[in-house]
Short mmCIF file of C-alpha atoms (C1' of nucleotides) and ligand atoms in Angstrom, two decimals:
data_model
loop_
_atom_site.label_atom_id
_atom_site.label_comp_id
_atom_site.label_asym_id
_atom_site.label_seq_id
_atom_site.Cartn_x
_atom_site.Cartn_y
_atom_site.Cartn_z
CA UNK T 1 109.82 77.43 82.30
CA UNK T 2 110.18 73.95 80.60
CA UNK T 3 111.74 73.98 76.87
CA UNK T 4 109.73 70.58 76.68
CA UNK T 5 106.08 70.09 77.93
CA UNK T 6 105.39 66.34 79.14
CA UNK T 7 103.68 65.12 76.72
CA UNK T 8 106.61 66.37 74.38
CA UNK T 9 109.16 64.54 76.89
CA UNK T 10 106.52 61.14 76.67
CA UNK T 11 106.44 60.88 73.27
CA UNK T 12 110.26 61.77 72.68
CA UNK T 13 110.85 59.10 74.74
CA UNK T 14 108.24 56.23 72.94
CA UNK T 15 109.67 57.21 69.93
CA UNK T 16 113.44 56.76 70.38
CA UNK T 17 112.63 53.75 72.33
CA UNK T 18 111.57 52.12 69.21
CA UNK T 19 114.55 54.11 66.69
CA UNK T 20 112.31 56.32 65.58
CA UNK T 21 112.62 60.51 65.47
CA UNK T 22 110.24 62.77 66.98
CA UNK T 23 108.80 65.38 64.14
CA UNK T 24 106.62 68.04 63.90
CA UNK T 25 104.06 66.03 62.02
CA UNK T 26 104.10 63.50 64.81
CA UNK T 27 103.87 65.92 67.67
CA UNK T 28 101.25 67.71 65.66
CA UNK T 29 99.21 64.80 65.45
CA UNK T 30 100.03 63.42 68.88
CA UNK T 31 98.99 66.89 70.03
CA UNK T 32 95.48 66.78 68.74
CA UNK T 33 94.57 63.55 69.75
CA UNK T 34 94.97 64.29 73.38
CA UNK T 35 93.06 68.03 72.79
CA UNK T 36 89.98 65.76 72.58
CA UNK T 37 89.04 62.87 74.71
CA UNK T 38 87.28 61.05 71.58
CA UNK T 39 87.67 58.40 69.24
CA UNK T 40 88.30 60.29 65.77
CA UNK T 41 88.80 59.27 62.48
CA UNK T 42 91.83 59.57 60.79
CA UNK T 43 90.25 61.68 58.57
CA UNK T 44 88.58 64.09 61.65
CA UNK T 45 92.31 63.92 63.04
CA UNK T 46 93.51 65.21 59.27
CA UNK T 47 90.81 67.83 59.48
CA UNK T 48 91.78 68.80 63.26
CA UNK T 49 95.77 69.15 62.20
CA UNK T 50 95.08 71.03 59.14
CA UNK T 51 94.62 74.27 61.44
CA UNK T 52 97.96 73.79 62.98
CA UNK T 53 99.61 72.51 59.68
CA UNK T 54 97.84 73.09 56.95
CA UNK T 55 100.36 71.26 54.53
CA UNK T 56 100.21 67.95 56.04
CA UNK T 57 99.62 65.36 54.00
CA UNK T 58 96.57 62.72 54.91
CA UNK T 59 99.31 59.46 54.05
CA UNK T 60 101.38 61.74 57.28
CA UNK T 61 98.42 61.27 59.44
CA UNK T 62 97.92 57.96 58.40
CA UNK T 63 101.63 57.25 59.16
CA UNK T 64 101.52 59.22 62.31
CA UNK T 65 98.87 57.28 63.71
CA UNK T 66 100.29 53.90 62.96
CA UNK T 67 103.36 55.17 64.52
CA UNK T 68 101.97 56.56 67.81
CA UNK T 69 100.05 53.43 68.01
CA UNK T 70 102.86 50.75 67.60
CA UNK T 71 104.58 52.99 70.01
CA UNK T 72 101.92 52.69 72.68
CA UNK T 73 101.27 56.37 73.01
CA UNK T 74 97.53 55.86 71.34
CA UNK T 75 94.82 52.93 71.05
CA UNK T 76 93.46 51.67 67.66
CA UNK T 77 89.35 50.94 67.61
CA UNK T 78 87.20 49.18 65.26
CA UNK T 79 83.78 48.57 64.90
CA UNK T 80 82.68 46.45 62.30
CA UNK T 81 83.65 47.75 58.95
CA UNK T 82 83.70 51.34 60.26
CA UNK T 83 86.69 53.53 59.60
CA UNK T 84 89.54 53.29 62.07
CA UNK T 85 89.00 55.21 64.96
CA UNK T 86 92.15 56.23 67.54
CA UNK T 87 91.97 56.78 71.28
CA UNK T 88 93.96 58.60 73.20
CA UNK T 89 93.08 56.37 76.83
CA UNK T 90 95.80 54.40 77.63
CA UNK T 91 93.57 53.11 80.94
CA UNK T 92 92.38 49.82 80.45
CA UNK T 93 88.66 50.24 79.22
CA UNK T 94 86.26 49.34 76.92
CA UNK T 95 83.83 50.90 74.83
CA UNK T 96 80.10 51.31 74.11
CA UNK T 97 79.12 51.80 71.32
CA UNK T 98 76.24 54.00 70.93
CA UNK T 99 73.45 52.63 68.21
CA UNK T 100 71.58 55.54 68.08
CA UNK T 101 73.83 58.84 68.01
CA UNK T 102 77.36 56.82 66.80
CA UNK T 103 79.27 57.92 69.46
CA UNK T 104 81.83 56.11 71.45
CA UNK T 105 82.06 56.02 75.20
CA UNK T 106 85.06 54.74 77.20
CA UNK T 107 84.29 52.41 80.04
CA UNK T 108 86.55 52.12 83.05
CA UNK T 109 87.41 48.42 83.97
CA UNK T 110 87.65 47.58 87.66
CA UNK T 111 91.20 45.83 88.16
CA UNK T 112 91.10 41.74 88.07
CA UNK T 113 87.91 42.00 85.15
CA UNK T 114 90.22 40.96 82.52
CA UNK T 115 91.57 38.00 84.48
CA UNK T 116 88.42 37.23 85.22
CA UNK T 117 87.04 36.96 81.80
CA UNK T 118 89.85 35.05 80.86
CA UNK T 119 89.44 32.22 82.90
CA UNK T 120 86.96 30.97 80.69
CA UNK T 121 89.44 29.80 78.07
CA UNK T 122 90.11 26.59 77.95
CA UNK T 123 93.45 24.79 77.66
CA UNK T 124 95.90 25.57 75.41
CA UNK T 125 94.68 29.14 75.09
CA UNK T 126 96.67 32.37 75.26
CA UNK T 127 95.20 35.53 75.30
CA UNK T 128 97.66 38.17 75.12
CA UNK T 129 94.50 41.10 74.64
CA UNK T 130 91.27 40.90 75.89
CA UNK T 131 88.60 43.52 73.85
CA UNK T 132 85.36 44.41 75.47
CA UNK T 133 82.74 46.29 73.39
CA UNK T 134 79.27 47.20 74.04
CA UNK T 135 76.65 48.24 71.88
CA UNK T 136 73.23 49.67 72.91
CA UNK T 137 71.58 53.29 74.11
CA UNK T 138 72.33 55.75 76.45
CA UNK T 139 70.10 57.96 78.41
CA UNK T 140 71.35 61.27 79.66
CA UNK T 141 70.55 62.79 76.21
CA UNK T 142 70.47 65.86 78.03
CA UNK T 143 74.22 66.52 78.63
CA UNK T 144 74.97 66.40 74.71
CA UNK T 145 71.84 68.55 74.23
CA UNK T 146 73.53 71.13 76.61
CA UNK T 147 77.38 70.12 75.54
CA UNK T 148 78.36 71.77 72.27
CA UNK T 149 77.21 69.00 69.58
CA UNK T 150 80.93 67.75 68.51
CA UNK T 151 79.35 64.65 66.31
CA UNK T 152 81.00 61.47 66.94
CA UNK T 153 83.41 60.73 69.32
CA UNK I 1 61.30 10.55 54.81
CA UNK I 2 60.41 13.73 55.35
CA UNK I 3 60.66 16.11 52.36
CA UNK I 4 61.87 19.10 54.24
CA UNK I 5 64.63 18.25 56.50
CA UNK I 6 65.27 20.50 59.93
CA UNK I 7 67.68 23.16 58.43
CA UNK I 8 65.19 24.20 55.84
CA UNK I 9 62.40 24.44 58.00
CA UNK I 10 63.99 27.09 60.29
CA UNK I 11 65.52 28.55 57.58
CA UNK I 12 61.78 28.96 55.72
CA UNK I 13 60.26 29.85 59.32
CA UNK I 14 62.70 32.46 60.22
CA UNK I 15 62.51 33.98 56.46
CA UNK I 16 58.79 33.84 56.59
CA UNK I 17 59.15 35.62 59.84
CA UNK I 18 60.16 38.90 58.35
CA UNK I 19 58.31 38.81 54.90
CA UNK I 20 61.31 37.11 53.13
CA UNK I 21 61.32 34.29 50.43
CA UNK I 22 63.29 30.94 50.96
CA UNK I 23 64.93 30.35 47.41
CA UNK I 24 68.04 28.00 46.08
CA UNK I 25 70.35 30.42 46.80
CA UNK I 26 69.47 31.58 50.02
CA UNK I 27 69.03 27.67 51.09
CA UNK I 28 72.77 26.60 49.48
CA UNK I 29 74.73 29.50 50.77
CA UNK I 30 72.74 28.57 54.67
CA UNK I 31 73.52 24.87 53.98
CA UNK I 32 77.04 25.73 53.18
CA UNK I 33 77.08 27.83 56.44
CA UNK I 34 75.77 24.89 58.35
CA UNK I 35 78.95 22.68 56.76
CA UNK I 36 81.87 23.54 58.29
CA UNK I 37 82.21 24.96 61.96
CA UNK I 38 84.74 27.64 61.11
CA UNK I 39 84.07 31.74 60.12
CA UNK I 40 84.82 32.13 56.34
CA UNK I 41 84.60 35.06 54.38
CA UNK I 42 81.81 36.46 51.79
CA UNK I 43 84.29 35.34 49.24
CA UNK I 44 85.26 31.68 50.96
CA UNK I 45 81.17 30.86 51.23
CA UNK I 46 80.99 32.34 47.23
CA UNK I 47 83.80 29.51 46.62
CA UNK I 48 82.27 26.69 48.59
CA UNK I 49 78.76 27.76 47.18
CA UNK I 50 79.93 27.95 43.63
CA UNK I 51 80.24 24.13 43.31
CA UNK I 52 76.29 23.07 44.34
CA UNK I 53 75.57 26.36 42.34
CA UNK I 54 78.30 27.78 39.86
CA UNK I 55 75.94 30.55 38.61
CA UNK I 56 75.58 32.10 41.51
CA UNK I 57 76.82 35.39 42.10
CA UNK I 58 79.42 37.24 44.63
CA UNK I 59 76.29 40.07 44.96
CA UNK I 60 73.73 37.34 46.00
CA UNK I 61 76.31 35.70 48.30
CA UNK I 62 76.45 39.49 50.08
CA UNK I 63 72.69 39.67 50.08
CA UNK I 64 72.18 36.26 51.42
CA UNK I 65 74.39 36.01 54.04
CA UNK I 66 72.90 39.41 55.15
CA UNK I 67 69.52 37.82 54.69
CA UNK I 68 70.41 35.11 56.95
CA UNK I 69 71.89 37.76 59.82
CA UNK I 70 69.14 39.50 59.85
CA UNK I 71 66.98 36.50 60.18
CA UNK I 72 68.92 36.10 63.34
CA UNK I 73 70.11 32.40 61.19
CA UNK I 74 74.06 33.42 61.32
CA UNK I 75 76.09 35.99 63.28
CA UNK I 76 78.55 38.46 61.53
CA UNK I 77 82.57 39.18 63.14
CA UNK I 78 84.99 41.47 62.19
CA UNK I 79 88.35 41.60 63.51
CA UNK I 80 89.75 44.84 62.68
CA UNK I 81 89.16 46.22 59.41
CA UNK I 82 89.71 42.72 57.66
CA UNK I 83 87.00 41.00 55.75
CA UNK I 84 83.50 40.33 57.68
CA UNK I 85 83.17 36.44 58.73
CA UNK I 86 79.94 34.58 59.03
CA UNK I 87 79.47 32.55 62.14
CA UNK I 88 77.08 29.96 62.40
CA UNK I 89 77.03 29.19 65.71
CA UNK I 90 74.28 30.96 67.67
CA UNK I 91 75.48 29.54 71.09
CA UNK I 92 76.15 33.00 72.77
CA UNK I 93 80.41 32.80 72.75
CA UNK I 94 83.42 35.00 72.57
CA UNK I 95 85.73 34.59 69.26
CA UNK I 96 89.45 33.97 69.96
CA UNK I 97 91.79 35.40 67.36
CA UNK I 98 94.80 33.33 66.69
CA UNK I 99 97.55 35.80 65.85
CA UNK I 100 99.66 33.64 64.32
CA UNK I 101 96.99 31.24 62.26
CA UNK I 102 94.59 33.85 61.63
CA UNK I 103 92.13 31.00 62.79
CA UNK I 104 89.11 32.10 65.00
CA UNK I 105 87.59 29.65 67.79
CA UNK I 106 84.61 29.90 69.37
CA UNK I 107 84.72 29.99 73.59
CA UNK I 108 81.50 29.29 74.72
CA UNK I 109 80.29 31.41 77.46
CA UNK I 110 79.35 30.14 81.31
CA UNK I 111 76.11 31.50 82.12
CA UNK I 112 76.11 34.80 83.62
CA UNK I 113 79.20 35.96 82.42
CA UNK I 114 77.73 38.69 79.93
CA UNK I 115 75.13 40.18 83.06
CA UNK I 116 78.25 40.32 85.46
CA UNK I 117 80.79 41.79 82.53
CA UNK I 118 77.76 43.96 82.34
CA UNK I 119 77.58 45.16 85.91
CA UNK I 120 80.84 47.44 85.00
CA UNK I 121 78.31 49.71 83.19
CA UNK I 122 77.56 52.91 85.09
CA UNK I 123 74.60 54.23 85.11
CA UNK I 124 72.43 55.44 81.51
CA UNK I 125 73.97 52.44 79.70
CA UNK I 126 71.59 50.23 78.43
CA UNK I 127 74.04 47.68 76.09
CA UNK I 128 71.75 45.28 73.70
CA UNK I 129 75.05 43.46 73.09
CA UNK I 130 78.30 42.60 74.44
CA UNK I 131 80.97 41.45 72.66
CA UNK I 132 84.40 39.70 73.62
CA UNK I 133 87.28 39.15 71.48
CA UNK I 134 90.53 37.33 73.05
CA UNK I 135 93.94 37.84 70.82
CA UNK I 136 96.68 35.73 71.20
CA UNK I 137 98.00 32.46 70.65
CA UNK I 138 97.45 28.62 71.01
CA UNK I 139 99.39 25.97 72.09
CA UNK I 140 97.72 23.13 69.85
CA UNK I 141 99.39 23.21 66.82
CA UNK I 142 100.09 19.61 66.76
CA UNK I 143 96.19 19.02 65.28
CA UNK I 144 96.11 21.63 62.96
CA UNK I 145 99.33 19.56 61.93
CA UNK I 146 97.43 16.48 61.60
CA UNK I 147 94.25 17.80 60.24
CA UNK I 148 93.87 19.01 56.43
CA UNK I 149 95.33 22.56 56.17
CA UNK I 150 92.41 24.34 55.40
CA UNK I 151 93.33 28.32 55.94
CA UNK I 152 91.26 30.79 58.10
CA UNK I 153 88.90 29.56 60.08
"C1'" DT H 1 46.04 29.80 33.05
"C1'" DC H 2 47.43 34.19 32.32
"C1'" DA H 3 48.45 38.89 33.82
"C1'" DT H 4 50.28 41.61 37.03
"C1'" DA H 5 52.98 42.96 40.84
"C1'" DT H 6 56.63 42.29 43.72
"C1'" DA H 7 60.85 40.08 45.19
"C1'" DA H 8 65.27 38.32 44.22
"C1'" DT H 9 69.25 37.75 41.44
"C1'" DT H 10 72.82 39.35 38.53
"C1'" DA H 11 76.96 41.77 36.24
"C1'" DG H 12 79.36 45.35 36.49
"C1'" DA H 13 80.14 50.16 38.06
"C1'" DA H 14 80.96 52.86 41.96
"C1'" DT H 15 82.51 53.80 46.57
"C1'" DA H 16 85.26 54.32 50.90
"C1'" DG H 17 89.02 53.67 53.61
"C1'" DT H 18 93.49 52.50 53.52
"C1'" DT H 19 98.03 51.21 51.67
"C1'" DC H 20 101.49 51.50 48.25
"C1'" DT H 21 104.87 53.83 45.10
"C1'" DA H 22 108.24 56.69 43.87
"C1'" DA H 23 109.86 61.21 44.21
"C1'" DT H 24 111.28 64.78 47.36
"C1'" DT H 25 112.65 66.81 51.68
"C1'" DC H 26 114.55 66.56 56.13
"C1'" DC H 27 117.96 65.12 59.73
"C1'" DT H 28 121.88 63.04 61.63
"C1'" DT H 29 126.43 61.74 61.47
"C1'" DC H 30 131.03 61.86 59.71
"C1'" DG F 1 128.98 70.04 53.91
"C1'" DA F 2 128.50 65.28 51.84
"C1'" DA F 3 126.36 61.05 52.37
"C1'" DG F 4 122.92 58.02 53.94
"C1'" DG F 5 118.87 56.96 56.05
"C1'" DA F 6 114.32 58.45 57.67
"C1'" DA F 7 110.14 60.79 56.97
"C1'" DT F 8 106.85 63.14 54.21
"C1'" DT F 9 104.13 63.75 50.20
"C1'" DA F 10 100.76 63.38 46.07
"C1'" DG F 11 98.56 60.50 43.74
"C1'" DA F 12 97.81 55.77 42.06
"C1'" DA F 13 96.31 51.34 43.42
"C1'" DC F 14 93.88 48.15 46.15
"C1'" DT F 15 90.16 45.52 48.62
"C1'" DA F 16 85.90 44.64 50.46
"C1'" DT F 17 81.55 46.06 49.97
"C1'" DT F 18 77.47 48.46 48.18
"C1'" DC F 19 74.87 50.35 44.54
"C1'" DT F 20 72.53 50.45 39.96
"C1'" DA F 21 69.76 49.03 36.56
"C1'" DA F 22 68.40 45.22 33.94
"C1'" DT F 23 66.70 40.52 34.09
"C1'" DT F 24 64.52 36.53 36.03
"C1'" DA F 25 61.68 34.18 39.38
"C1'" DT F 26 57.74 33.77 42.28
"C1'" DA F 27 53.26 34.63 44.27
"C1'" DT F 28 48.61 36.22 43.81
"C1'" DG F 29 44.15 36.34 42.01
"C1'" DA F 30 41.09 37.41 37.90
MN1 MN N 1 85.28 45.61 66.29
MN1 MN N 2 86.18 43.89 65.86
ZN1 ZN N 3 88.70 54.53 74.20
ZN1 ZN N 4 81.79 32.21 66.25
#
DNA sequence: TCATATAATTAGAATAGTTCTAATTCCTTC
DNA sequence: GAAGGAATTAGAACTATTCTAATTATATGA
């Protein structure tokens, strides 16, 4: 048996890459954003990590998740003035935002969309990101009726 | 001469619309909108507003330029968690975030861009909206050289 | 025209999410 | 096993925005 798991070995690896040490408060957190394929707040993620650590400060998950982020290991969302939300999908995607139950979906792109939208900038234009959201309703209700009710995601 | 002129008569029809009264304030902080093609802040319309109008205050700025949103008069942007902008163009267009101005631009749209980017949606999602936000850079700067210096836009 | 009702504005308090500060603890290296 | 730097921590501070409660403006209609 490994003395490392792989996502221990992936985010060793992130962090050094960028001089930075791998801790238990990062693997904690790192940990319980990839338990969950949603789009928590940093204070859900607190809540989450609490079980696991319950001395962890909420200024060490704030720090965490800056640091996972500017390593590339986890994705930053906003929607309007909302709180921060972090996703664990590095695939490129986009979200939709649901209007009526708050949750956030990830939507697969098919490969050449982004190039695609880009074209439309004119001259002189660089885009170095490209965000796609999506706001409206969903209907297949009936899957979170049956699926334990986890609030947002 | 007329004695309404164009921008107060869709501003009075589209407040009448929903119930709502056209009054000074609501009429400066839309004319100040209508001013200057850029995205300011709550707090950069407050400042242009204050001089046709220096007793009005930062809460009626907030509730007007709401107002006006919902009136379908302005659009609202947020790029990250940083201060809303008002937009006043109604044109449907993606907002390009200049990382190193801070400036916004507007990129119009081509026709049938938002139903194809749309087409990526599987099945159940019904999006009301789609937004696009480009990050990234310019290679202008020589006009924003020549031109006055005039901070976010 | 005056009374009444409702809408809008206002100053300032309150709020929420996040960042900052300064002290402490933890590692790594010599 | 010191020393120095990195990371964590509690709590204060901050910023943009919303709320509250009082005041002012406007419309209606007797
Ligand atoms: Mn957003
Ligand atoms: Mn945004
Ligand atoms: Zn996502
Ligand atoms: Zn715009």
């Amino acid at each position: 048996m490994a003395t490392h798991t792989e996502f221990q070995e992936a985010l060793l690896h992130k962090l050094s890459d960028s001089g930075l040490r791998s801790t238990p408060q990062r693997e904690v957190v790192f940990k319980v954003m990839l338990q969950k394929r949603d789009h928590p707040t940093a204070d859900e993620v607190f809540a989450r990590v609490k079980s696991a650590m319950p001395s962890i400060s909420l200024a060490t998950v704030y720090n965490c998740l800056d640091t996972l982020v500017s390593c590339g290991l986890i994705r930053q969302v906003n929607f309007e003035r909302g709180p921060t939300r972090y996703c664990p999908n590095l695939h490129p995607h986009a979200h939709f935002h649901d209007l009526q139950t708050g949750s956030t979906h990830d939507i697969d792109l098919p490969p050449g969309l982004i190039d695609q939208v880009k074209t439309i900038l004119p001259e002189g234009y660089d885009a170095s990101s490209v965000e796609i959201i999506f706001r409206g309703k969903t209907s297949f209700a009936a899957a979170s009726a049956i699926l334990p009710a986890t609030g947002q995601n």
